Amino acid sequence: MIKKVLVANRGEIAVRVMRSCREMGIETVAVYSDVDRKSMHVRYADDAVCIGPAPSSESYLRKDKIIEAAKLTGANAIHPGYGFLSENAEFARMCEKEGIIFIGPSPYAIDTMGDKITARKTMIAAGVPVVPGTTEPILDIKTAIEVIMKIGLPVMIKASAGGGGKGMRLVKREEDIISAISGARSEAKAAFGDDAVYIEKYISSPHHIEFQILGDKHGHVVHLFERECSVQRRHQKVVEETPSPIMTPEVRMKMGADAVAAAKAVNYYGAGTIEFIVDDNLNYYFLEMNTRLQVEHPITERVVGVDLVKQQIHIANGLPLAFKQEDLKQSGHAIEVRIYAEDPDNNFMPSPGIIKHIREPLGLGVRHDGYVYEGYEIPMYYDPMISKLIVWAETRVEAIARLKRALFAYKITGVKTSIPYLHRILEVPDFINGRYNTHFIEENHEYLKKRNNCTERCMDVAAIAAFVDYITKLDSLQVEPTTKELGNSWKDFGRKRSILRL
Amino acid sequence: MIKKVLVANRGEIAVRVMRSCREMGIETVAVYSDVDRKSMHVRYADDAVCIGPAPSSESYLRKDKIIEAAKLTGANAIHPGYGFLSENAEFARMCEKEGIIFIGPSPYAIDTMGDKITARKTMIAAGVPVVPGTTEPILDIKTAIEVIMKIGLPVMIKASAGGGGKGMRLVKREEDIISAISGARSEAKAAFGDDAVYIEKYISSPHHIEFQILGDKHGHVVHLFERECSVQRRHQKVVEETPSPIMTPEVRMKMGADAVAAAKAVNYYGAGTIEFIVDDNLNYYFLEMNTRLQVEHPITERVVGVDLVKQQIHIANGLPLAFKQEDLKQSGHAIEVRIYAEDPDNNFMPSPGIIKHIREPLGLGVRHDGYVYEGYEIPMYYDPMISKLIVWAETRVEAIARLKRALFAYKITGVKTSIPYLHRILEVPDFINGRYNTHFIEENHEYLKKRNNCTERCMDVAAIAAFVDYITKLDSLQVEPTTKELGNSWKDFGRKRSILRL
Amino acid sequence: MSYEVKINNRHSTIELLSREGTKFNILIDKNYYELDIAEVEKGVYSILHENRSFNVELVEGKNSKSYIVNTLYEAFDVEIIDAETKYLMNRRKDDGEDQNVISSPMPGKVVKILFKEGDFVKAGETVVVVSAMKMESEYKVKQDRKIKRILVKEGDTVKGDQPMVVIE
Amino acid sequence: MSYEVKINNRHSTIELLSREGTKFNILIDKNYYELDIAEVEKGVYSILHENRSFNVELVEGKNSKSYIVNTLYEAFDVEIIDAETKYLMNRRKDDGEDQNVISSPMPGKVVKILFKEGDFVKAGETVVVVSAMKMESEYKVKQDRKIKRILVKEGDTVKGDQPMVVIE
């Protein structure tokens, strides 16, 4: 039985996992890099162990140090979160060998699904539809060109070991083939240490729809319905929702059954996601499986009413699933947006820095999974995601209104964030009507541009606020005590000074 | 149609109402007293109007000023929240006369249900069971004694115009009758301007269970199931949950039907609550009707999936209810706790003051309805409630665990709060087992006492933190710039100073 | 250098042995601690001891040497006792006057004063009624006393810990 | 006394006519405002104008006279222009050198420097690659240029706005 969980991650997901552990009476261990000493997961955990310098390769990716930390603190299980070591079969194997429960699937499932080409073959064997393309990894450019000419342009080049848009290139014109392949390979090499790529037919105007699945160690697998993730910028999801606005009950049932079949094909246990590419006629193809918790898992939690992290822990404990497929249903509508520390009006340039002020959205139907706080410095070494805002309402229309209301109340200063950009997405007619695919962002470029909605009065008020702040500071300086007083009453003086915020 | 809503209230409920308005695209107007200039509802609203000095009688209870503010800002509806003017029939009538929509029931329903004795008579006529007691207001002590001797001790003396535990006295012994009646009457006079009281048979070990109802202007009334509110301290609710741990489906259906009958007896429209007193054998009696939104309405919203404020607005707009009784069902379990600025270890002494630091609980299944922020001063003039923490989970056991987790992460410094006390409630066996009535707090006095769980190490750590803070301050003072520098580089100096927090 | 520290009613001696960045070696009475101490927010400290993560919040008390320290579910009064504090504590002992003052522990409004200067009050009688946050609190005497001075009048707003009545 | 204020690219004259508590009378260009202005949180102002409620957040910019001002969904650069600022602005105009510096607008790590001092680079060519938050950004020249000086080396950590390469 799991008594103490080390969370081999940082940021919001580390805190989110620890929350469920705490509800289950399970102790938690944080691991952290030098720059993360003040990070929320260190503060939230029962125990905390420093595992190295800031770069992930020297800390959060150091399997040996993480396992050492688990032993040191007596943690008998490790939850990998998402990213970092979450889809690393070797790490899962090392845990197994050390007698530590890896809260995730078997190394075999990670390996099989982690390699895109093996995964394709396995899916074909299991009768799950896949996108036309290569079944072998491409290691040289010559073969790549031959294959592409055979499949026909446009094609997508993808890293075999990849995920999250890294090492991915779309090729539409013959003259771009070489640069795209070498770009994808070097990116894949840098990100995953493996430059093998594969090639797939590119499906134009595709929807990205994924199915959450849960499997136990007794061979039971259920799906928890779909998530619509087509709002993407450079292959990174920006908005996710469930149910998908284009889904029908019939297709949902079919896709769900295929998702379960896909998981069963690798004897999957734990939480996982089957990603499908779907065309406008609801033809769907297996894209890949993520053998871990997804960033966007909370929308499923809200609509299905299941705590996925708790389920992961129950499964890791060897318990059978507490529900059957027919026990699960979707209720209402949930949407998640990801808040990034980036400047949407300046080519989404990352914006690390110190959080000067934060006010989080609250109230009915709003869940906010974050980890930053006032005075926290968002480090430049890791993913710039600040938090996830998840809303639920009875209907999609109401959920969009609620999300706008929550974004209205969500204030962060000190770093630039994607909040204004997310608000603009919610006002694009194609989004409101639920008629969008993965080209949504590029097709709605004009709608998503920054608009100056500020009237003359609004600008005047902005100027006046700064002006009043400035003259108030000046005033305070003039009532400053003289030098003589300074010696005796440094306390009062300090008080006055701390109000100045100069 | 309602276009702009003035919220005649303050604190969390004002903000909560404005949130739903914002989701509906309805503009909002805040009214505020002098001490509330910086209160969150003023910041959140589209418009804000000052209506007078701090005491409620000169601001939030000034019907004329509130109506004037509505006219000034073009608000065509007023939402009264709870407390203040929410159950004031005259105010509802004044709104009507001025062509402003009062978001609440008819003045007739407020009047009938607001006077406890008329309400009793109306319920008896409608066939709803009531507690044995007087049907006429008692205006002198002599009559009171006669009545009490007839009903038999113990009895409860209650203010006719009352609510919220004000002007209420339990009498068990004959010699206490006179002091109890005069006490109740003077408290009633002070609180409601009316010293009429009535007398009811006291039911020992009672449960307080209430039913949420919604009625439209077309004669439809539905109930949204029960709320268990038996955890009370001095007749003030502390913890509320739904479903009630003692409820059975049969009794729920019967009580629900009686709640609907009670509302229909006064042609009720809007949101309202029928409070019942319930004995251990699930015999139940009508206690009173609250003709407004309740503090604890969010647990119903969560379990039934309905936004009650939006429903109030739809009803006020004359729309028929969008659902029938059979469309509504309870899903999972919700618990609310009220966080007060008070010192639970010092006789619950109110603790107004400045919020130095706040960290709000977040994550799966947690709703937090508050209004305070860092630097906000909780004024001494109003109710000391800071916020409401509402959790939801699939089961009651999980909901309790989640609430503990949320309380663990909820940090406020600057004022004392009831958070540690609430945590202790959740650890009392009778609460965990769902076996409790309104005597819960007095019967579990020992369990609820402050315990020192801090080990020697924990005390050492507390002392060390203070010590390190102190010596760090001392150090900073020693690197203080000299007087000469002060003149030229006041900016840098101020920066250093502002870190000191002396 | 070592300091005396008062934690609730416990007196301890505390000494900083060494410090390097966030790493502190501290001796408190006879316990030796190696700690990693970081101020994460204003007045909020994250403290690691033998990999255990503690969170402590400080609120400054009456002066810069006194604190209210909040641990998970407990609050402690901590006072750093230096030469100045010792002097003040000694002086207060000699004086003893503050035992005879009725103060309101919280801000509020004086609703009623039931006696006047020179009156004698019986044990348990209410002297002043203060209202705050919709509640009225009665301030009584525990023994028979005489009202020496009344420092406030009905309707006055009082701050926390403000003396209202001096008794003999 | 009136000040000059720059809001993005708009220059305005602003004057405080009177002030009483939170009530301000202010003239900005030709617009007269009666406002109720309260600092509610550190750097957060609640401003009421003709009963309209505005919320404005200030973040200090490069110095105490420059601000980033956030209104509901917009951010403005606001600069209070006093004598000192005017002097500095004039001097900067004469100098003009800063046009020829490649700086990283955000903190990051220098991954690659593709040229050395004295090299000629063609328009559009990448000079430096900086990595921050898992993203690599390439810094290019817009016209044909010569590398004058390189101020960083590969592996260096750079701060926001730190000059990296000087070009001619």
mmCIF file of N, CA, C and O in Angstrom, chain D residues 79-139:
data_model
loop_
_atom_site.group_PDB
_atom_site.id
_atom_site.type_symbol
_atom_site.label_atom_id
_atom_site.label_comp_id
_atom_site.label_asym_id
_atom_site.label_seq_id
_atom_site.Cartn_x
_atom_site.Cartn_y
_atom_site.Cartn_z
ATOM 1 N N GLU D 79 4.840 57.413 -18.561
ATOM 2 C CA GLU D 79 6.054 58.004 -18.028
ATOM 3 C C GLU D 79 5.756 59.421 -17.550
ATOM 4 O O GLU D 79 5.105 60.192 -18.251
ATOM 5 N N ILE D 80 6.164 59.713 -16.330
ATOM 6 C CA ILE D 80 6.021 61.069 -15.809
ATOM 7 C C ILE D 80 7.287 61.816 -16.237
ATOM 8 O O ILE D 80 8.400 61.377 -15.920
ATOM 9 N N ILE D 81 7.113 62.886 -16.949
ATOM 10 C CA ILE D 81 8.285 63.575 -17.488
ATOM 11 C C ILE D 81 8.567 64.828 -16.663
ATOM 12 O O ILE D 81 7.836 65.811 -16.722
ATOM 13 N N ASP D 82 9.603 64.756 -15.870
ATOM 14 C CA ASP D 82 10.041 65.937 -15.128
ATOM 15 C C ASP D 82 11.353 66.423 -15.738
ATOM 16 O O ASP D 82 11.797 65.919 -16.780
ATOM 17 N N ALA D 83 11.974 67.389 -15.108
ATOM 18 C CA ALA D 83 13.176 68.004 -15.673
ATOM 19 C C ALA D 83 14.270 66.960 -15.944
ATOM 20 O O ALA D 83 14.863 66.917 -17.013
ATOM 21 N N GLU D 84 14.486 66.077 -14.995
ATOM 22 C CA GLU D 84 15.548 65.077 -15.135
ATOM 23 C C GLU D 84 15.303 64.174 -16.342
ATOM 24 O O GLU D 84 16.199 63.906 -17.141
ATOM 25 N N THR D 85 14.044 63.730 -16.492
ATOM 26 C CA THR D 85 13.703 62.851 -17.602
ATOM 27 C C THR D 85 13.937 63.556 -18.939
ATOM 28 O O THR D 85 14.460 62.981 -19.890
ATOM 29 N N LYS D 86 13.532 64.832 -18.995
ATOM 30 C CA LYS D 86 13.708 65.593 -20.238
ATOM 31 C C LYS D 86 15.174 65.643 -20.645
ATOM 32 O O LYS D 86 15.523 65.467 -21.807
ATOM 33 N N TYR D 87 16.012 65.890 -19.674
ATOM 34 C CA TYR D 87 17.450 65.971 -19.916
ATOM 35 C C TYR D 87 17.966 64.661 -20.492
ATOM 36 O O TYR D 87 18.647 64.623 -21.512
ATOM 37 N N LEU D 88 17.556 63.543 -19.826
ATOM 38 C CA LEU D 88 18.007 62.230 -20.276
ATOM 39 C C LEU D 88 17.501 61.914 -21.682
ATOM 40 O O LEU D 88 18.217 61.357 -22.503
ATOM 41 N N MET D 89 16.266 62.310 -21.961
ATOM 42 C CA MET D 89 15.701 62.037 -23.288
ATOM 43 C C MET D 89 16.472 62.781 -24.378
ATOM 44 O O MET D 89 16.730 62.244 -25.446
ATOM 45 N N ASN D 90 16.818 64.011 -24.084
ATOM 46 C CA ASN D 90 17.567 64.791 -25.057
ATOM 47 C C ASN D 90 18.937 64.171 -25.326
ATOM 48 O O ASN D 90 19.368 64.060 -26.457
ATOM 49 N N ARG D 91 19.604 63.772 -24.248
ATOM 50 C CA ARG D 91 20.929 63.201 -24.393
ATOM 51 C C ARG D 91 20.884 61.934 -25.234
ATOM 52 O O ARG D 91 21.709 61.693 -26.087
ATOM 53 N N ARG D 92 19.857 61.117 -24.974
ATOM 54 C CA ARG D 92 19.749 59.862 -25.689
ATOM 55 C C ARG D 92 19.604 60.115 -27.197
ATOM 56 O O ARG D 92 20.129 59.388 -28.018
ATOM 57 N N LYS D 93 18.868 61.140 -27.544
ATOM 58 C CA LYS D 93 18.642 61.453 -28.957
ATOM 59 C C LYS D 93 19.980 61.731 -29.668
ATOM 60 O O LYS D 93 20.225 61.264 -30.767
ATOM 61 N N ASP D 94 20.852 62.538 -29.007
ATOM 62 C CA ASP D 94 22.138 62.881 -29.608
ATOM 63 C C ASP D 94 22.989 61.634 -29.841
ATOM 64 O O ASP D 94 23.674 61.502 -30.844
ATOM 65 N N ASP D 95 22.908 60.740 -28.880
ATOM 66 C CA ASP D 95 23.773 59.569 -28.866
ATOM 67 C C ASP D 95 23.359 58.548 -29.941
ATOM 68 O O ASP D 95 24.089 58.297 -30.897
ATOM 69 N N GLY D 96 22.190 58.032 -29.839
ATOM 70 C CA GLY D 96 21.636 57.160 -30.874
ATOM 71 C C GLY D 96 22.270 55.786 -30.954
ATOM 72 O O GLY D 96 21.881 54.960 -31.765
ATOM 73 N N GLU D 97 23.239 55.493 -30.125
ATOM 74 C CA GLU D 97 24.009 54.255 -30.192
ATOM 75 C C GLU D 97 23.168 52.999 -29.947
ATOM 76 O O GLU D 97 23.380 51.982 -30.571
ATOM 77 N N ASP D 98 22.167 53.126 -29.064
ATOM 78 C CA ASP D 98 21.452 51.927 -28.629
ATOM 79 C C ASP D 98 20.677 51.229 -29.755
ATOM 80 O O ASP D 98 20.235 50.121 -29.606
ATOM 81 N N GLN D 99 20.544 51.872 -30.901
ATOM 82 C CA GLN D 99 19.922 51.212 -32.052
ATOM 83 C C GLN D 99 20.792 50.054 -32.530
ATOM 84 O O GLN D 99 20.317 49.175 -33.213
ATOM 85 N N ASN D 100 22.068 50.098 -32.203
ATOM 86 C CA ASN D 100 22.992 49.135 -32.773
ATOM 87 C C ASN D 100 23.391 48.019 -31.810
ATOM 88 O O ASN D 100 24.443 47.423 -31.930
ATOM 89 N N VAL D 101 22.519 47.798 -30.850
ATOM 90 C CA VAL D 101 22.821 46.760 -29.868
ATOM 91 C C VAL D 101 21.752 45.686 -29.952
ATOM 92 O O VAL D 101 20.567 45.991 -30.036
ATOM 93 N N ILE D 102 22.178 44.445 -29.975
ATOM 94 C CA ILE D 102 21.206 43.350 -29.876
ATOM 95 C C ILE D 102 21.104 42.965 -28.406
ATOM 96 O O ILE D 102 22.095 42.575 -27.788
ATOM 97 N N SER D 103 19.890 43.122 -27.859
ATOM 98 C CA SER D 103 19.670 42.759 -26.456
ATOM 99 C C SER D 103 18.598 41.687 -26.396
ATOM 100 O O SER D 103 17.750 41.587 -27.269
ATOM 101 N N SER D 104 18.639 40.894 -25.337
ATOM 102 C CA SER D 104 17.564 39.923 -25.107
ATOM 103 C C SER D 104 16.497 40.631 -24.286
ATOM 104 O O SER D 104 16.801 41.174 -23.233
ATOM 105 N N PRO D 105 15.250 40.640 -24.742
ATOM 106 C CA PRO D 105 14.221 41.339 -23.970
ATOM 107 C C PRO D 105 13.842 40.606 -22.687
ATOM 108 O O PRO D 105 13.111 41.126 -21.877
ATOM 109 N N MET D 106 14.337 39.402 -22.536
ATOM 110 C CA MET D 106 13.964 38.644 -21.324
ATOM 111 C C MET D 106 15.184 37.900 -20.805
ATOM 112 O O MET D 106 16.149 37.699 -21.525
ATOM 113 N N PRO D 107 15.161 37.455 -19.552
ATOM 114 C CA PRO D 107 16.296 36.699 -19.031
ATOM 115 C C PRO D 107 16.379 35.349 -19.737
ATOM 116 O O PRO D 107 15.358 34.803 -20.152
ATOM 117 N N GLY D 108 17.562 34.853 -19.903
ATOM 118 C CA GLY D 108 17.726 33.579 -20.580
ATOM 119 C C GLY D 108 19.174 33.158 -20.592
ATOM 120 O O GLY D 108 20.013 33.722 -19.875
ATOM 121 N N LYS D 109 19.456 32.142 -21.402
ATOM 122 C CA LYS D 109 20.800 31.607 -21.457
ATOM 123 C C LYS D 109 21.263 31.667 -22.907
ATOM 124 O O LYS D 109 20.524 31.288 -23.819
ATOM 125 N N VAL D 110 22.474 32.150 -23.141
ATOM 126 C CA VAL D 110 22.996 32.244 -24.494
ATOM 127 C C VAL D 110 23.362 30.834 -24.954
ATOM 128 O O VAL D 110 24.224 30.181 -24.368
ATOM 129 N N VAL D 111 22.683 30.358 -25.995
ATOM 130 C CA VAL D 111 22.905 28.993 -26.461
ATOM 131 C C VAL D 111 23.990 28.973 -27.531
ATOM 132 O O VAL D 111 24.853 28.109 -27.544
ATOM 133 N N LYS D 112 23.912 29.945 -28.437
ATOM 134 C CA LYS D 112 24.815 29.910 -29.568
ATOM 135 C C LYS D 112 25.122 31.334 -30.027
ATOM 136 O O LYS D 112 24.236 32.176 -30.087
ATOM 137 N N ILE D 113 26.389 31.585 -30.347
ATOM 138 C CA ILE D 113 26.772 32.833 -31.003
ATOM 139 C C ILE D 113 27.375 32.416 -32.340
ATOM 140 O O ILE D 113 28.332 31.634 -32.388
ATOM 141 N N LEU D 114 26.764 32.899 -33.429
ATOM 142 C CA LEU D 114 27.109 32.330 -34.734
ATOM 143 C C LEU D 114 28.210 33.106 -35.457
ATOM 144 O O LEU D 114 28.668 32.686 -36.518
ATOM 145 N N PHE D 115 28.600 34.266 -34.916
ATOM 146 C CA PHE D 115 29.647 35.054 -35.559
ATOM 147 C C PHE D 115 30.665 35.489 -34.521
ATOM 148 O O PHE D 115 30.445 35.309 -33.323
ATOM 149 N N LYS D 116 31.779 36.054 -35.024
ATOM 150 C CA LYS D 116 32.730 36.611 -34.067
ATOM 151 C C LYS D 116 32.961 38.081 -34.414
ATOM 152 O O LYS D 116 32.520 38.581 -35.465
ATOM 153 N N GLU D 117 33.625 38.766 -33.529
ATOM 154 C CA GLU D 117 33.832 40.206 -33.731
ATOM 155 C C GLU D 117 34.527 40.455 -35.066
ATOM 156 O O GLU D 117 35.466 39.759 -35.437
ATOM 157 N N GLY D 118 34.042 41.439 -35.777
ATOM 158 C CA GLY D 118 34.638 41.761 -37.071
ATOM 159 C C GLY D 118 33.941 41.102 -38.251
ATOM 160 O O GLY D 118 34.109 41.517 -39.390
ATOM 161 N N ASP D 119 33.128 40.064 -37.995
ATOM 162 C CA ASP D 119 32.415 39.374 -39.075
ATOM 163 C C ASP D 119 31.374 40.285 -39.715
ATOM 164 O O ASP D 119 30.801 41.158 -39.057
ATOM 165 N N PHE D 120 31.116 40.031 -40.991
ATOM 166 C CA PHE D 120 30.005 40.706 -41.661
ATOM 167 C C PHE D 120 28.818 39.747 -41.690
ATOM 168 O O PHE D 120 28.974 38.553 -41.973
ATOM 169 N N VAL D 121 27.628 40.268 -41.387
ATOM 170 C CA VAL D 121 26.430 39.415 -41.423
ATOM 171 C C VAL D 121 25.440 39.986 -42.427
ATOM 172 O O VAL D 121 25.322 41.201 -42.593
ATOM 173 N N LYS D 122 24.729 39.072 -43.100
ATOM 174 C CA LYS D 122 23.737 39.483 -44.095
ATOM 175 C C LYS D 122 22.390 39.727 -43.423
ATOM 176 O O LYS D 122 22.081 39.115 -42.393
ATOM 177 N N ALA D 123 21.575 40.567 -44.047
ATOM 178 C CA ALA D 123 20.232 40.870 -43.526
ATOM 179 C C ALA D 123 19.469 39.570 -43.308
ATOM 180 O O ALA D 123 19.455 38.699 -44.176
ATOM 181 N N GLY D 124 18.862 39.416 -42.131
ATOM 182 C CA GLY D 124 18.049 38.241 -41.851
ATOM 183 C C GLY D 124 18.817 37.105 -41.221
ATOM 184 O O GLY D 124 18.231 36.110 -40.786
ATOM 185 N N GLU D 125 20.135 37.225 -41.166
ATOM 186 C CA GLU D 125 20.905 36.142 -40.555
ATOM 187 C C GLU D 125 20.829 36.214 -39.026
ATOM 188 O O GLU D 125 20.767 37.282 -38.436
ATOM 189 N N THR D 126 20.857 35.029 -38.429
ATOM 190 C CA THR D 126 20.806 34.944 -36.975
ATOM 191 C C THR D 126 22.197 35.182 -36.404
ATOM 192 O O THR D 126 23.179 34.620 -36.887
ATOM 193 N N VAL D 127 22.255 36.028 -35.367
ATOM 194 C CA VAL D 127 23.534 36.322 -34.735
ATOM 195 C C VAL D 127 23.671 35.550 -33.417
ATOM 196 O O VAL D 127 24.697 34.947 -33.144
ATOM 197 N N VAL D 128 22.615 35.568 -32.631
ATOM 198 C CA VAL D 128 22.658 34.942 -31.306
ATOM 199 C C VAL D 128 21.397 34.110 -31.111
ATOM 200 O O VAL D 128 20.320 34.482 -31.595
ATOM 201 N N VAL D 129 21.528 33.000 -30.395
ATOM 202 C CA VAL D 129 20.359 32.212 -30.007
ATOM 203 C C VAL D 129 20.312 32.171 -28.485
ATOM 204 O O VAL D 129 21.296 31.861 -27.837
ATOM 205 N N VAL D 130 19.152 32.555 -27.950
ATOM 206 C CA VAL D 130 18.981 32.597 -26.500
ATOM 207 C C VAL D 130 17.847 31.648 -26.131
ATOM 208 O O VAL D 130 16.821 31.600 -26.802
ATOM 209 N N SER D 131 18.041 30.891 -25.058
ATOM 210 C CA SER D 131 17.018 29.953 -24.614
ATOM 211 C C SER D 131 16.429 30.421 -23.292
ATOM 212 O O SER D 131 17.147 30.827 -22.379
ATOM 213 N N ALA D 132 15.110 30.379 -23.229
ATOM 214 C CA ALA D 132 14.430 30.684 -21.961
ATOM 215 C C ALA D 132 13.139 29.919 -21.936
ATOM 216 O O ALA D 132 12.423 29.841 -22.938
ATOM 217 N N MET D 133 12.819 29.319 -20.825
ATOM 218 C CA MET D 133 11.555 28.607 -20.632
ATOM 219 C C MET D 133 11.295 27.598 -21.740
ATOM 220 O O MET D 133 10.226 27.574 -22.348
ATOM 221 N N LYS D 134 12.264 26.779 -22.027
ATOM 222 C CA LYS D 134 12.115 25.694 -22.987
ATOM 223 C C LYS D 134 11.951 26.164 -24.443
ATOM 224 O O LYS D 134 11.665 25.363 -25.321
ATOM 225 N N MET D 135 12.107 27.449 -24.710
ATOM 226 C CA MET D 135 11.967 27.958 -26.073
ATOM 227 C C MET D 135 13.296 28.585 -26.476
ATOM 228 O O MET D 135 13.962 29.232 -25.670
ATOM 229 N N GLU D 136 13.658 28.414 -27.760
ATOM 230 C CA GLU D 136 14.845 29.097 -28.243
ATOM 231 C C GLU D 136 14.434 30.273 -29.123
ATOM 232 O O GLU D 136 13.559 30.149 -29.974
ATOM 233 N N SER D 137 15.014 31.422 -28.880
ATOM 234 C CA SER D 137 14.714 32.586 -29.697
ATOM 235 C C SER D 137 15.971 32.972 -30.456
ATOM 236 O O SER D 137 17.069 32.996 -29.909
ATOM 237 N N GLU D 138 15.779 33.292 -31.759
ATOM 238 C CA GLU D 138 16.909 33.681 -32.593
ATOM 239 C C GLU D 138 16.903 35.191 -32.772
ATOM 240 O O GLU D 138 15.876 35.783 -33.062
ATOM 241 N N TYR D 139 18.036 35.792 -32.598
ATOM 242 C CA TYR D 139 18.157 37.240 -32.789
ATOM 243 C C TYR D 139 18.918 37.505 -34.071
ATOM 244 O O TYR D 139 20.063 37.104 -34.222
#
